[in-house]
PDB file of C-alpha atoms and ligand atoms in Angstrom:
ATOM      1  CA  UNK J  14     -15.151  32.774 123.668  1.00 98.00           C
ATOM      2  CA  UNK J  15     -18.615  31.298 124.026  1.00 98.00           C
ATOM      3  CA  UNK J  16     -20.522  30.135 120.934  1.00 98.00           C
ATOM      4  CA  UNK J  17     -24.285  30.663 120.913  1.00 98.00           C
ATOM      5  CA  UNK J  18     -26.514  29.680 118.004  1.00 98.00           C
ATOM      6  CA  UNK J  19     -29.042  32.273 116.862  1.00 98.00           C
ATOM      7  CA  UNK J  20     -32.072  30.210 115.879  1.00 98.00           C
ATOM      8  CA  UNK J  21     -35.266  28.618 117.139  1.00 98.00           C
ATOM      9  CA  UNK J  22     -34.804  25.616 114.834  1.00 98.00           C
ATOM     10  CA  UNK J  23     -34.493  22.532 117.045  1.00 98.00           C
ATOM     11  CA  UNK J  24     -32.649  20.430 114.419  1.00 98.00           C
ATOM     12  CA  UNK J  25     -29.984  23.108 113.989  1.00 98.00           C
ATOM     13  CA  UNK J  26     -29.653  23.522 117.747  1.00 98.00           C
ATOM     14  CA  UNK J  27     -29.210  19.730 118.083  1.00 98.00           C
ATOM     15  CA  UNK J  28     -26.588  19.692 115.307  1.00 97.00           C
ATOM     16  CA  UNK J  29     -24.571  22.454 117.001  1.00 97.00           C
ATOM     17  CA  UNK J  30     -24.940  20.766 120.394  1.00 97.00           C
ATOM     18  CA  UNK J  31     -23.767  17.418 118.935  1.00 97.00           C
ATOM     19  CA  UNK J  32     -20.624  19.127 117.643  1.00 97.00           C
ATOM     20  CA  UNK J  33     -19.744  19.721 121.304  1.00 97.00           C
ATOM     21  CA  UNK J  34     -18.896  23.408 121.033  1.00 97.00           C
ATOM     22  CA  UNK J  35     -22.237  25.030 121.791  1.00 98.00           C
ATOM     23  CA  UNK J  36     -22.546  27.239 124.885  1.00 98.00           C
ATOM     24  CA  UNK J  37     -26.074  28.568 124.467  1.00 98.00           C
ATOM     25  CA  UNK J  38     -28.899  29.795 122.236  1.00 98.00           C
ATOM     26  CA  UNK J  39     -30.366  33.170 121.370  1.00 98.00           C
ATOM     27  CA  UNK J  40     -33.839  33.588 119.922  1.00 95.00           C
ATOM     28  CA  UNK J  41     -36.016  36.541 119.023  1.00 95.00           C
ATOM     29  CA  UNK J  42     -39.662  36.924 117.978  1.00 95.00           C
ATOM     30  CA  UNK J  43     -38.706  36.870 114.274  1.00 96.00           C
ATOM     31  CA  UNK J  44     -36.793  33.595 114.671  1.00 97.00           C
ATOM     32  CA  UNK J  45     -39.724  31.999 116.539  1.00 97.00           C
ATOM     33  CA  UNK J  46     -42.131  33.142 113.803  1.00 96.00           C
ATOM     34  CA  UNK J  47     -39.775  31.730 111.135  1.00 97.00           C
ATOM     35  CA  UNK J  48     -40.192  28.275 112.728  1.00 97.00           C
ATOM     36  CA  UNK J  49     -43.979  28.727 112.806  1.00 97.00           C
ATOM     37  CA  UNK J  50     -44.063  28.871 116.619  1.00 97.00           C
ATOM     38  CA  UNK J  51     -47.028  31.053 117.534  1.00 95.00           C
ATOM     39  CA  UNK J  52     -49.316  31.430 120.559  1.00 95.00           C
ATOM     40  CA  UNK J  53     -48.108  32.034 124.106  1.00 94.00           C
ATOM     41  CA  UNK J  54     -48.257  28.418 125.298  1.00 96.00           C
ATOM     42  CA  UNK J  55     -46.468  27.062 122.203  1.00 97.00           C
ATOM     43  CA  UNK J  56     -43.770  29.696 122.525  1.00 97.00           C
ATOM     44  CA  UNK J  57     -43.168  28.898 126.211  1.00 97.00           C
ATOM     45  CA  UNK J  58     -43.058  25.151 125.448  1.00 98.00           C
ATOM     46  CA  UNK J  59     -40.574  25.799 122.636  1.00 98.00           C
ATOM     47  CA  UNK J  60     -38.234  27.597 125.044  1.00 98.00           C
ATOM     48  CA  UNK J  61     -38.434  24.588 127.358  1.00 98.00           C
ATOM     49  CA  UNK J  62     -37.675  22.239 124.450  1.00 98.00           C
ATOM     50  CA  UNK J  63     -34.589  24.307 123.564  1.00 98.00           C
ATOM     51  CA  UNK J  64     -33.401  24.215 127.184  1.00 98.00           C
ATOM     52  CA  UNK J  65     -33.645  20.398 127.149  1.00 97.00           C
ATOM     53  CA  UNK J  66     -31.242  20.243 124.170  1.00 97.00           C
ATOM     54  CA  UNK J  67     -28.491  22.625 125.315  1.00 97.00           C
ATOM     55  CA  UNK J  68     -26.548  22.975 128.567  1.00 93.00           C
ATOM     56  CA  UNK J  69     -26.048  26.753 128.545  1.00 97.00           C
ATOM     57  CA  UNK J  70     -27.990  30.007 128.585  1.00 98.00           C
ATOM     58  CA  UNK J  71     -31.073  30.411 126.379  1.00 98.00           C
ATOM     59  CA  UNK J  72     -32.215  33.970 125.659  1.00 98.00           C
ATOM     60  CA  UNK J  73     -36.006  34.407 125.555  1.00 98.00           C
ATOM     61  CA  UNK J  74     -37.246  37.831 124.494  1.00 97.00           C
ATOM     62  CA  UNK J  75     -40.116  39.759 126.070  1.00 98.00           C
ATOM     63  CA  UNK J  76     -42.750  41.285 123.794  1.00 97.00           C
ATOM     64  CA  UNK J  77     -43.822  43.972 126.286  1.00 98.00           C
ATOM     65  CA  UNK J  78     -42.372  47.455 125.910  1.00 98.00           C
ATOM     66  CA  UNK J  79     -43.450  48.917 129.265  1.00 98.00           C
ATOM     67  CA  UNK J  80     -41.761  48.224 132.603  1.00 98.00           C
ATOM     68  CA  UNK J  81     -44.632  46.494 134.438  1.00 98.00           C
ATOM     69  CA  UNK J  82     -45.412  44.082 131.638  1.00 98.00           C
ATOM     70  CA  UNK J  83     -41.705  43.436 130.978  1.00 98.00           C
ATOM     71  CA  UNK J  84     -41.360  42.397 134.607  1.00 98.00           C
ATOM     72  CA  UNK J  85     -44.373  40.079 134.598  1.00 98.00           C
ATOM     73  CA  UNK J  86     -43.506  38.584 131.202  1.00 98.00           C
ATOM     74  CA  UNK J  87     -39.816  38.253 132.081  1.00 98.00           C
ATOM     75  CA  UNK J  88     -40.658  36.606 135.400  1.00 98.00           C
ATOM     76  CA  UNK J  89     -42.765  33.972 133.623  1.00 98.00           C
ATOM     77  CA  UNK J  90     -39.892  33.335 131.195  1.00 98.00           C
ATOM     78  CA  UNK J  91     -37.268  33.143 133.957  1.00 98.00           C
ATOM     79  CA  UNK J  92     -39.411  30.672 135.927  1.00 98.00           C
ATOM     80  CA  UNK J  93     -39.719  28.367 132.914  1.00 98.00           C
ATOM     81  CA  UNK J  94     -36.215  26.930 133.262  1.00 97.00           C
ATOM     82  CA  UNK J  95     -32.987  27.778 135.084  1.00 97.00           C
ATOM     83  CA  UNK J  96     -31.181  28.301 131.754  1.00 98.00           C
ATOM     84  CA  UNK J  97     -33.496  31.079 130.585  1.00 98.00           C
ATOM     85  CA  UNK J  98     -32.010  34.566 130.206  1.00 98.00           C
ATOM     86  CA  UNK J  99     -34.595  37.355 129.902  1.00 98.00           C
ATOM     87  CA  UNK J 100     -33.964  39.306 126.715  1.00 98.00           C
ATOM     88  CA  UNK J 101     -34.981  42.972 126.923  1.00 98.00           C
ATOM     89  CA  UNK J 102     -35.016  45.659 124.222  1.00 98.00           C
ATOM     90  CA  UNK J 103     -32.624  48.613 124.556  1.00 98.00           C
ATOM     91  CA  UNK J 104     -35.266  51.207 125.485  1.00 98.00           C
ATOM     92  CA  UNK J 105     -35.785  53.182 128.699  1.00 98.00           C
ATOM     93  CA  UNK J 106     -38.114  50.626 130.289  1.00 98.00           C
ATOM     94  CA  UNK J 107     -35.855  47.815 129.091  1.00 98.00           C
ATOM     95  CA  UNK J 108     -32.946  49.340 131.023  1.00 98.00           C
ATOM     96  CA  UNK J 109     -35.153  49.771 134.103  1.00 98.00           C
ATOM     97  CA  UNK J 110     -36.228  46.128 133.770  1.00 98.00           C
ATOM     98  CA  UNK J 111     -32.586  45.004 133.371  1.00 98.00           C
ATOM     99  CA  UNK J 112     -31.768  46.766 136.652  1.00 98.00           C
ATOM    100  CA  UNK J 113     -34.791  45.172 138.365  1.00 98.00           C
ATOM    101  CA  UNK J 114     -33.883  41.663 137.203  1.00 98.00           C
ATOM    102  CA  UNK J 115     -30.201  42.163 138.004  1.00 98.00           C
ATOM    103  CA  UNK J 116     -31.128  43.217 141.569  1.00 98.00           C
ATOM    104  CA  UNK J 117     -33.309  40.098 141.825  1.00 98.00           C
ATOM    105  CA  UNK J 118     -30.739  37.599 140.554  1.00 98.00           C
ATOM    106  CA  UNK J 119     -32.294  37.018 137.107  1.00 98.00           C
ATOM    107  CA  UNK J 120     -29.973  36.913 134.091  1.00 98.00           C
ATOM    108  CA  UNK J 121     -30.665  39.427 131.305  1.00 98.00           C
ATOM    109  CA  UNK J 122     -29.618  40.116 127.732  1.00 98.00           C
ATOM    110  CA  UNK J 123     -30.103  43.698 126.532  1.00 98.00           C
ATOM    111  CA  UNK J 124     -30.757  43.451 122.808  1.00 98.00           C
ATOM    112  CA  UNK J 125     -30.959  45.757 119.773  1.00 98.00           C
ATOM    113  CA  UNK J 126     -27.804  47.609 120.814  1.00 98.00           C
ATOM    114  CA  UNK J 127     -26.263  49.782 118.107  1.00 98.00           C
ATOM    115  CA  UNK J 128     -24.059  52.264 119.998  1.00 98.00           C
ATOM    116  CA  UNK J 129     -21.395  52.354 122.706  1.00 98.00           C
ATOM    117  CA  UNK J 130     -23.614  54.635 124.807  1.00 98.00           C
ATOM    118  CA  UNK J 131     -26.400  52.071 124.808  1.00 98.00           C
ATOM    119  CA  UNK J 132     -23.907  49.371 125.825  1.00 98.00           C
ATOM    120  CA  UNK J 133     -22.641  51.571 128.676  1.00 98.00           C
ATOM    121  CA  UNK J 134     -26.209  51.968 129.979  1.00 98.00           C
ATOM    122  CA  UNK J 135     -26.812  48.198 129.775  1.00 98.00           C
ATOM    123  CA  UNK J 136     -23.669  47.578 131.843  1.00 98.00           C
ATOM    124  CA  UNK J 137     -24.660  50.235 134.390  1.00 98.00           C
ATOM    125  CA  UNK J 138     -28.035  48.462 134.735  1.00 98.00           C
ATOM    126  CA  UNK J 139     -26.202  45.212 135.543  1.00 98.00           C
ATOM    127  CA  UNK J 140     -27.150  43.291 132.392  1.00 98.00           C
ATOM    128  CA  UNK J 141     -25.597  39.839 132.136  1.00 98.00           C
ATOM    129  CA  UNK J 142     -25.179  40.195 128.375  1.00 98.00           C
ATOM    130  CA  UNK J 143     -25.261  43.107 125.940  1.00 98.00           C
ATOM    131  CA  UNK J 144     -26.064  42.330 122.303  1.00 98.00           C
ATOM    132  CA  UNK J 145     -24.544  44.696 119.732  1.00 98.00           C
ATOM    133  CA  UNK J 146     -25.945  43.780 116.289  1.00 98.00           C
ATOM    134  CA  UNK J 147     -22.888  43.903 114.058  1.00 98.00           C
ATOM    135  CA  UNK J 148     -24.430  42.516 110.849  1.00 98.00           C
ATOM    136  CA  UNK J 149     -27.252  45.050 110.841  1.00 98.00           C
ATOM    137  CA  UNK J 150     -24.707  47.871 111.248  1.00 98.00           C
ATOM    138  CA  UNK J 151     -22.657  46.478 108.358  1.00 98.00           C
ATOM    139  CA  UNK J 152     -25.898  46.406 106.332  1.00 98.00           C
ATOM    140  CA  UNK J 153     -26.120  50.210 106.567  1.00 98.00           C
ATOM    141  CA  UNK J 154     -22.431  50.875 105.783  1.00 98.00           C
ATOM    142  CA  UNK J 155     -21.421  51.280 109.436  1.00 98.00           C
ATOM    143  CA  UNK J 156     -18.563  49.257 110.910  1.00 98.00           C
ATOM    144  CA  UNK J 157     -20.168  46.739 113.271  1.00 98.00           C
ATOM    145  CA  UNK J 158     -16.801  45.428 114.439  1.00 98.00           C
ATOM    146  CA  UNK J 159     -15.751  48.914 115.504  1.00 98.00           C
ATOM    147  CA  UNK J 160     -18.668  48.899 117.930  1.00 98.00           C
ATOM    148  CA  UNK J 161     -17.377  45.668 119.491  1.00 98.00           C
ATOM    149  CA  UNK J 162     -13.945  47.303 119.921  1.00 98.00           C
ATOM    150  CA  UNK J 163     -15.472  50.409 121.526  1.00 98.00           C
ATOM    151  CA  UNK J 164     -17.565  48.418 123.985  1.00 99.00           C
ATOM    152  CA  UNK J 165     -14.582  46.179 124.879  1.00 98.00           C
ATOM    153  CA  UNK J 166     -12.496  49.264 125.676  1.00 98.00           C
ATOM    154  CA  UNK J 167     -15.213  50.901 127.776  1.00 98.00           C
ATOM    155  CA  UNK J 168     -16.017  47.732 129.738  1.00 98.00           C
ATOM    156  CA  UNK J 169     -12.316  47.058 130.358  1.00 98.00           C
ATOM    157  CA  UNK J 170     -11.719  50.661 131.487  1.00 98.00           C
ATOM    158  CA  UNK J 171     -14.175  50.227 134.338  1.00 98.00           C
ATOM    159  CA  UNK J 172     -14.199  46.479 134.931  1.00 98.00           C
ATOM    160  CA  UNK J 173     -17.837  46.021 133.922  1.00 98.00           C
ATOM    161  CA  UNK J 174     -18.703  42.319 134.060  1.00 98.00           C
ATOM    162  CA  UNK J 175     -21.519  42.496 131.462  1.00 98.00           C
ATOM    163  CA  UNK J 176     -20.566  40.048 128.719  1.00 98.00           C
ATOM    164  CA  UNK J 177     -20.306  41.354 125.163  1.00 99.00           C
ATOM    165  CA  UNK J 178     -22.506  39.074 123.059  1.00 98.00           C
ATOM    166  CA  UNK J 179     -21.697  39.887 119.438  1.00 98.00           C
ATOM    167  CA  UNK J 180     -25.053  39.413 117.714  1.00 98.00           C
ATOM    168  CA  UNK J 181     -26.297  39.564 114.149  1.00 98.00           C
ATOM    169  CA  UNK J 182     -23.170  37.649 113.219  1.00 98.00           C
ATOM    170  CA  UNK J 183     -23.552  36.575 109.616  1.00 97.00           C
ATOM    171  CA  UNK J 184     -20.436  34.576 108.670  1.00 98.00           C
ATOM    172  CA  UNK J 185     -17.174  33.042 109.833  1.00 98.00           C
ATOM    173  CA  UNK J 186     -15.072  36.206 109.438  1.00 98.00           C
ATOM    174  CA  UNK J 187     -17.401  37.992 111.859  1.00 98.00           C
ATOM    175  CA  UNK J 188     -16.688  35.192 114.349  1.00 98.00           C
ATOM    176  CA  UNK J 189     -12.924  35.424 113.905  1.00 98.00           C
ATOM    177  CA  UNK J 190     -12.860  39.223 114.050  1.00 98.00           C
ATOM    178  CA  UNK J 191     -15.039  39.246 117.187  1.00 98.00           C
ATOM    179  CA  UNK J 192     -12.679  36.714 118.784  1.00 98.00           C
ATOM    180  CA  UNK J 193      -9.687  38.955 117.971  1.00 98.00           C
ATOM    181  CA  UNK J 194     -11.466  41.950 119.513  1.00 98.00           C
ATOM    182  CA  UNK J 195     -12.271  40.071 122.702  1.00 98.00           C
ATOM    183  CA  UNK J 196     -16.052  39.651 122.447  1.00 98.00           C
ATOM    184  CA  UNK J 197     -17.069  37.282 125.239  1.00 98.00           C
ATOM    185  CA  UNK J 198     -19.728  35.526 123.170  1.00 98.00           C
ATOM    186  CA  UNK J 199     -20.865  35.382 119.583  1.00 98.00           C
ATOM    187  CA  UNK J 200     -24.284  34.346 118.313  1.00 98.00           C
ATOM    188  CA  UNK J 201     -24.885  33.470 114.704  1.00 98.00           C
ATOM    189  CA  UNK J 202     -26.433  30.937 112.342  1.00 98.00           C
ATOM    190  CA  UNK J 203     -25.226  27.318 112.314  1.00 98.00           C
ATOM    191  CA  UNK J 204     -23.233  28.064 109.128  1.00 98.00           C
ATOM    192  CA  UNK J 205     -21.111  30.631 110.989  1.00 98.00           C
ATOM    193  CA  UNK J 206     -19.968  27.829 113.329  1.00 98.00           C
ATOM    194  CA  UNK J 207     -19.650  24.892 110.920  1.00 97.00           C
ATOM    195  CA  UNK J 208     -17.971  27.157 108.346  1.00 98.00           C
ATOM    196  CA  UNK J 209     -15.004  27.390 110.723  1.00 98.00           C
ATOM    197  CA  UNK J 210     -14.287  23.709 110.020  1.00 97.00           C
ATOM    198  CA  UNK J 211     -13.502  24.189 106.374  1.00 96.00           C
ATOM    199  CA  UNK J 212     -10.117  24.451 104.705  1.00 98.00           C
ATOM    200  CA  UNK J 213      -9.227  22.937 101.316  1.00 98.00           C
ATOM    201  CA  UNK J 214      -5.708  22.015 102.519  1.00 98.00           C
ATOM    202  CA  UNK J 215      -7.297  19.945 105.298  1.00 98.00           C
ATOM    203  CA  UNK J 216      -9.344  18.019 102.726  1.00 98.00           C
ATOM    204  CA  UNK J 217      -6.368  17.579 100.347  1.00 98.00           C
ATOM    205  CA  UNK J 218      -4.083  16.550 103.231  1.00 98.00           C
ATOM    206  CA  UNK J 219      -6.551  13.999 104.576  1.00 98.00           C
ATOM    207  CA  UNK J 220      -7.116  12.483 101.143  1.00 98.00           C
ATOM    208  CA  UNK J 221      -3.341  12.069 100.715  1.00 98.00           C
ATOM    209  CA  UNK J 222      -2.874  10.514 104.170  1.00 98.00           C
ATOM    210  CA  UNK J 223      -5.658   8.006 103.497  1.00 98.00           C
ATOM    211  CA  UNK J 224      -4.446   7.097  99.989  1.00 97.00           C
ATOM    212  CA  UNK J 225      -0.852   6.638 101.261  1.00 97.00           C
ATOM    213  CA  UNK J 226      -2.152   4.418 104.052  1.00 97.00           C
ATOM    214  CA  UNK J 227      -4.113   2.300 101.557  1.00 97.00           C
ATOM    215  CA  UNK J 228      -0.943   1.808  99.417  1.00 96.00           C
ATOM    216  CA  UNK J 229       0.823   0.106 102.298  1.00 90.00           C
ATOM    217  CA  UNK J 230      -2.153  -1.867 103.716  1.00 91.00           C
TER     218      UNK J 230
HETATM  219  C1  LIG D 302     -29.568  38.457 118.556  1.00 88.44           C
HETATM  220  O1  LIG D 302     -29.857  38.040 119.638  1.00 88.44           O
HETATM  221  C2  LIG D 302     -30.479  38.501 117.415  1.00 88.44           C
HETATM  222  O2  LIG D 302     -31.400  37.428 117.526  1.00 88.44           O
HETATM  223  C3  LIG D 302     -29.800  38.293 116.092  1.00 88.44           C
HETATM  224  O3  LIG D 302     -28.429  38.089 116.230  1.00 88.44           O
HETATM  225  C4  LIG D 302     -30.233  39.176 115.007  1.00 88.44           C
HETATM  226  O4  LIG D 302     -29.543  38.815 113.832  1.00 88.44           O
HETATM  227  P1  LIG D 302     -29.992  39.277 112.381  1.00 88.44           P
HETATM  228  O5  LIG D 302     -29.560  40.684 112.184  1.00 88.44           O
HETATM  229  O6  LIG D 302     -29.264  38.334 111.461  1.00 88.44           O
HETATM  230  O7  LIG D 302     -31.486  39.128 112.316  1.00 88.44           O
END
């Protein structure tokens, strides 16, 4: 299972990278705005800065909602750095753009996916990643994890190679449940990764080992 961090915060990306378990980064316009990154040139530079920190794929989302502008915007993003994955919204022109980029050897991430049917279309279009938003489904009393299970079954039935990128992950249990269900990737906040470290018995056990060592040395 690949671990992506879902942020545009460079310090958090560095912290996850330093831990040695980071496989990539996802961003979206809201996350860029949260870091105060505005203006086309600043946004493009920020993507490049992220790519310099991590080794893996970095999703950069288009703002355009029509095919022609998605293609020109996505092409600029893809040419920024070899790690850039063009992130496209799950709308009709987004699917057409995913097909175009797939045919032209550009990696894509189809985002804002909330149903198995949408995920099936993304796979048919040759998307590299599909991003079902599990946390936002949970927010409206709908089982986000069930969507991961449905997509896994459908993709396995037909051997689709589109990777299931469980997005809108909010906490460690989402990560563990997605791993059990066979999601290829998860993206979440830094806390959803570092939270996996914690167990009180680890802390108690380590304290005992160290105090016993000190008694004899
Ligand atoms: C995915 O690529 C999105 O950026 C993200 O996971 C959305 O998460 P949220 O629902 O916590 O905003």
